[in-house]
Short mmCIF file of C-alpha atoms in Angstrom, two decimals:
data_model
loop_
_atom_site.label_atom_id
_atom_site.label_comp_id
_atom_site.label_asym_id
_atom_site.label_seq_id
_atom_site.Cartn_x
_atom_site.Cartn_y
_atom_site.Cartn_z
CA MET A 647 23.35 -7.28 -0.08
CA ALA A 648 23.37 -4.18 -2.31
CA ARG A 649 21.05 -1.23 -2.10
CA ALA A 650 20.66 0.91 -5.21
CA GLY A 651 18.40 1.98 -7.99
CA ARG A 652 19.44 -0.81 -10.43
CA GLU A 653 20.21 -4.49 -10.55
CA GLY A 654 23.76 -5.76 -10.47
CA ARG A 655 25.72 -9.05 -11.21
CA GLY A 656 22.76 -11.21 -11.73
CA GLY A 657 20.68 -10.02 -8.84
CA GLN A 658 17.08 -8.92 -8.93
CA GLY A 659 15.59 -5.65 -8.00
CA LEU A 660 13.38 -6.09 -4.90
CA ALA A 661 10.62 -3.88 -3.51
CA ARG A 662 9.26 -4.16 0.10
CA VAL A 663 5.80 -5.70 0.04
CA ALA A 664 4.54 -3.58 2.96
CA VAL A 665 5.76 -0.42 1.30
CA VAL A 666 3.87 -1.22 -1.84
CA VAL A 667 0.74 -1.93 0.25
CA ARG A 668 1.14 1.22 2.28
CA ALA A 669 1.89 3.53 -0.65
CA GLY A 670 -1.68 4.44 -1.34
CA ALA A 671 -2.78 4.87 2.33
CA ALA A 672 -1.86 8.60 2.69
CA PRO A 673 -3.19 9.91 -0.56
CA LEU A 674 -6.47 8.03 -0.10
CA TRP A 675 -6.83 9.13 3.44
CA TRP A 676 -6.13 12.81 2.86
CA SER A 677 -8.10 13.06 -0.25
CA GLY A 678 -10.99 11.36 1.48
CA VAL A 679 -10.85 13.63 4.41
CA PHE A 680 -10.83 16.71 2.18
CA ALA A 681 -13.69 15.32 0.17
CA ALA A 682 -15.71 14.57 3.21
CA GLY A 683 -15.03 18.02 4.63
CA VAL A 684 -16.06 19.82 1.49
CA GLY A 685 -18.81 17.37 0.79
CA VAL A 686 -20.65 18.01 4.08
CA LEU A 687 -21.39 21.51 2.96
CA PRO A 688 -24.23 20.75 0.45
CA PRO A 689 -27.44 19.37 1.99
CA GLY A 690 -27.71 16.73 -0.70
CA ILE A 691 -30.60 14.58 -1.46
CA THR A 692 -30.49 12.50 1.77
CA GLY A 693 -29.56 15.41 4.13
CA ARG A 694 -26.36 15.91 6.07
CA ARG A 695 -27.22 13.67 8.99
CA ILE A 696 -28.04 10.61 6.96
CA GLY A 697 -25.03 11.29 4.72
CA VAL A 698 -22.54 11.32 7.61
CA LEU A 699 -24.13 8.31 9.28
CA ALA A 700 -23.88 6.35 5.97
CA GLY A 701 -20.38 7.59 5.48
CA ALA A 702 -19.34 6.35 8.88
CA ALA A 703 -20.65 2.90 8.00
CA LEU A 704 -18.91 3.15 4.64
CA PHE A 705 -15.68 4.06 6.33
CA VAL A 706 -15.72 1.00 8.56
CA ILE A 707 -16.76 -1.36 5.80
CA GLY A 708 -14.20 0.04 3.37
CA ALA A 709 -11.39 -0.19 5.91
CA ALA A 710 -12.35 -3.80 6.82
CA VAL A 711 -12.71 -5.01 3.27
CA VAL A 712 -9.33 -3.56 2.14
CA ALA A 713 -7.53 -4.69 5.28
CA LEU A 714 -8.83 -8.31 5.05
CA THR A 715 -8.88 -8.86 1.30
CA ARG A 716 -6.45 -11.55 0.00
CA ARG A 717 -4.96 -12.34 3.36
CA LYS A 718 -4.76 -16.09 2.56
CA ARG A 719 -2.71 -15.27 -0.69
CA TYR A 720 -0.33 -13.00 1.34
CA THR A 721 0.02 -15.70 4.06
CA ALA A 722 0.86 -18.37 1.50
CA LEU A 723 3.48 -16.14 -0.12
CA VAL A 724 4.93 -15.21 3.35
CA ARG A 725 5.24 -18.86 4.21
CA GLY A 726 7.12 -19.70 1.04
CA ALA A 727 9.51 -16.74 1.27
CA ALA A 728 13.09 -17.68 0.22
CA ARG A 729 16.16 -15.86 1.45
CA ALA A 730 17.14 -12.94 -0.79
CA GLY A 731 20.36 -13.44 -2.77
CA LYS A 732 23.69 -11.77 -2.17
CA HIS A 733 23.43 -9.59 -5.32
CA ASP A 734 19.74 -8.71 -5.06
CA VAL A 735 19.19 -4.97 -5.02
CA LEU A 736 16.87 -3.48 -2.39
CA GLN A 737 14.81 -0.65 -3.82
CA ASP A 738 14.57 2.41 -1.60
CA ARG A 739 11.25 3.06 0.04
CA ALA A 740 10.89 6.55 -1.69
CA VAL A 741 11.31 4.95 -5.03
CA THR A 742 8.64 2.25 -4.44
CA VAL A 743 6.18 4.84 -3.05
CA ARG A 744 6.80 7.23 -5.96
CA ASN A 745 6.32 4.47 -8.57
CA TRP A 746 3.02 3.37 -7.04
CA ARG A 747 1.68 6.98 -6.75
CA ARG A 748 2.71 7.90 -10.34
CA GLY A 749 1.13 4.74 -11.62
CA HIS A 750 -2.06 5.37 -9.85
CA ARG A 751 -2.27 9.17 -10.01
CA TRP A 752 -5.20 9.26 -12.46
CA TRP A 753 -7.19 6.62 -10.39
CA LEU A 754 -6.58 8.69 -7.27
CA LEU A 755 -7.81 11.87 -9.03
CA LEU A 756 -10.82 10.06 -10.40
CA ALA A 757 -11.73 8.64 -6.95
CA PHE A 758 -11.49 12.16 -5.44
CA VAL A 759 -13.70 13.69 -8.06
CA VAL A 760 -16.22 10.98 -7.69
CA ALA A 761 -16.20 11.32 -3.89
CA LEU A 762 -16.78 15.09 -4.22
CA GLY A 763 -19.55 14.59 -6.77
CA SER A 764 -21.33 12.07 -4.63
CA ALA A 765 -21.77 14.68 -1.92
CA PHE A 766 -24.63 16.24 -3.90
CA ALA A 767 -26.56 12.99 -3.33
CA MET A 768 -25.17 11.91 0.06
CA PRO A 769 -23.05 14.48 1.89
CA ALA A 770 -19.62 13.32 3.05
CA ALA A 771 -20.27 9.64 2.40
CA GLY A 772 -17.97 9.30 -0.65
CA GLY A 773 -15.08 11.03 1.10
CA MET A 774 -15.44 8.87 4.25
CA LEU A 775 -15.38 5.66 2.08
CA LEU A 776 -12.22 6.94 0.33
CA ALA A 777 -10.58 7.66 3.72
CA GLY A 778 -11.65 4.19 4.92
CA THR A 779 -9.93 2.49 1.94
CA GLY A 780 -6.69 4.40 2.94
CA THR A 781 -7.07 3.31 6.56
CA GLY A 782 -7.54 -0.31 5.29
CA LEU A 783 -4.24 -0.13 3.42
CA ARG A 784 -2.48 1.11 6.57
CA LEU A 785 -4.06 -1.73 8.62
CA LYS A 786 -2.94 -4.27 6.03
CA ALA A 787 0.57 -2.91 6.06
CA ALA A 788 0.58 -2.95 9.87
CA TRP A 789 -0.60 -6.65 9.70
CA LEU A 790 2.30 -7.52 7.42
CA GLY A 791 4.64 -5.68 9.79
CA ARG A 792 3.55 -7.96 12.57
CA ARG A 793 4.23 -10.97 10.36
CA GLU A 794 7.64 -9.55 9.58
CA LYS A 795 8.43 -9.10 13.34
CA ALA A 796 7.18 -12.59 14.23
CA GLY A 797 9.23 -14.20 11.47
CA GLU A 798 12.22 -11.88 12.12
CA GLN A 799 12.52 -11.12 8.39
CA LEU A 800 11.43 -8.29 6.07
CA LEU A 801 9.36 -9.35 2.98
CA TRP A 802 10.33 -8.33 -0.55
CA LEU A 803 9.25 -9.15 -4.10
CA ARG A 804 10.71 -8.74 -7.46
CA VAL A 805 10.09 -5.33 -8.97
CA ASP A 806 9.25 -6.88 -12.41
CA TRP A 807 6.37 -8.87 -10.83
CA LEU A 808 4.53 -5.78 -9.92
CA ASP A 809 1.87 -4.60 -12.43
CA LYS A 810 2.62 -1.69 -14.83
CA ARG A 811 1.32 0.80 -12.22
CA GLY A 812 3.73 -0.49 -9.59
CA GLY A 813 1.02 -2.24 -7.49
CA ARG A 814 -0.56 -5.65 -6.88
CA PRO A 815 2.11 -7.14 -4.52
CA ALA A 816 -0.04 -10.32 -4.13
CA GLY A 817 -1.19 -10.51 -7.76
CA LYS A 818 -1.09 -13.63 -9.94
CA ASP A 819 2.28 -12.69 -11.49
CA VAL A 820 3.93 -12.79 -8.04
CA ARG A 821 5.33 -16.23 -7.60
CA ALA A 822 7.21 -15.92 -4.32
CA TYR A 823 8.51 -13.38 -1.69
CA ARG A 824 12.00 -13.07 -0.60
CA GLY A 825 13.20 -12.39 3.01
CA THR A 826 16.08 -10.33 4.36
CA GLY A 827 17.22 -9.47 7.92
CA ILE A 828 14.97 -7.22 9.97
CA ALA A 829 17.37 -4.32 9.52
CA ALA A 830 17.78 -4.38 5.81
CA GLY A 831 16.63 -1.45 3.68
CA ASP A 832 15.30 1.88 4.73
CA ALA A 833 11.81 0.97 5.75
CA ALA A 834 10.79 -0.44 9.15
CA PRO A 835 8.53 -3.58 9.50
CA GLY A 836 5.08 -2.60 8.10
CA GLY A 837 6.58 -0.20 5.53
CA ALA A 838 6.94 2.98 7.53
CA ARG A 839 9.95 5.17 7.10
CA ARG A 840 12.98 3.99 9.22
CA ARG A 841 14.58 6.73 11.19
CA THR A 842 18.04 5.30 10.55
CA ALA A 843 18.64 3.42 7.43
CA ALA A 844 20.77 0.33 7.59
CA LEU A 845 22.79 -1.53 5.04
CA VAL A 846 22.85 -5.25 5.27
#
């Protein structure tokens, strides 16, 4: 099975499902933490104490909603995963992450600005919600990683089935996942960077 930046001999370019899910976790988490740290400085309309308490609740809610959303859809796609073809091309983790972050950079910036601005009404709350969504993505990727370990296969999808921003790995255009051996590619189960890349 090839591993490169382009397709070859009739194969399809494949991106790891868990890597796509996980791609937004770090920027959302860190921008949320920064926005919450700065946002706690102004007293706001509600006061800092209420803002932080509300932010803690929003963090938990945001993480839970993101982590649990569309699990039935993911489960159905996992169950129907077919074996990847001999000539399919496995996209590097770094390429998948870069494509997602480039495609969502303006959305990430807008979310950060809104989180900062909301501090003047409710200190820290917007930033904590943003950090919660990042945590939710990490939890969803970890859940997918457990499914990959249990099924002893890594989950991939066709790159051309992702949306124009490189996201939505369980969107309506995604018809099926593909599976490879657990050592394929350069990302571990759950989408984290693998210490030693393997070619399969």
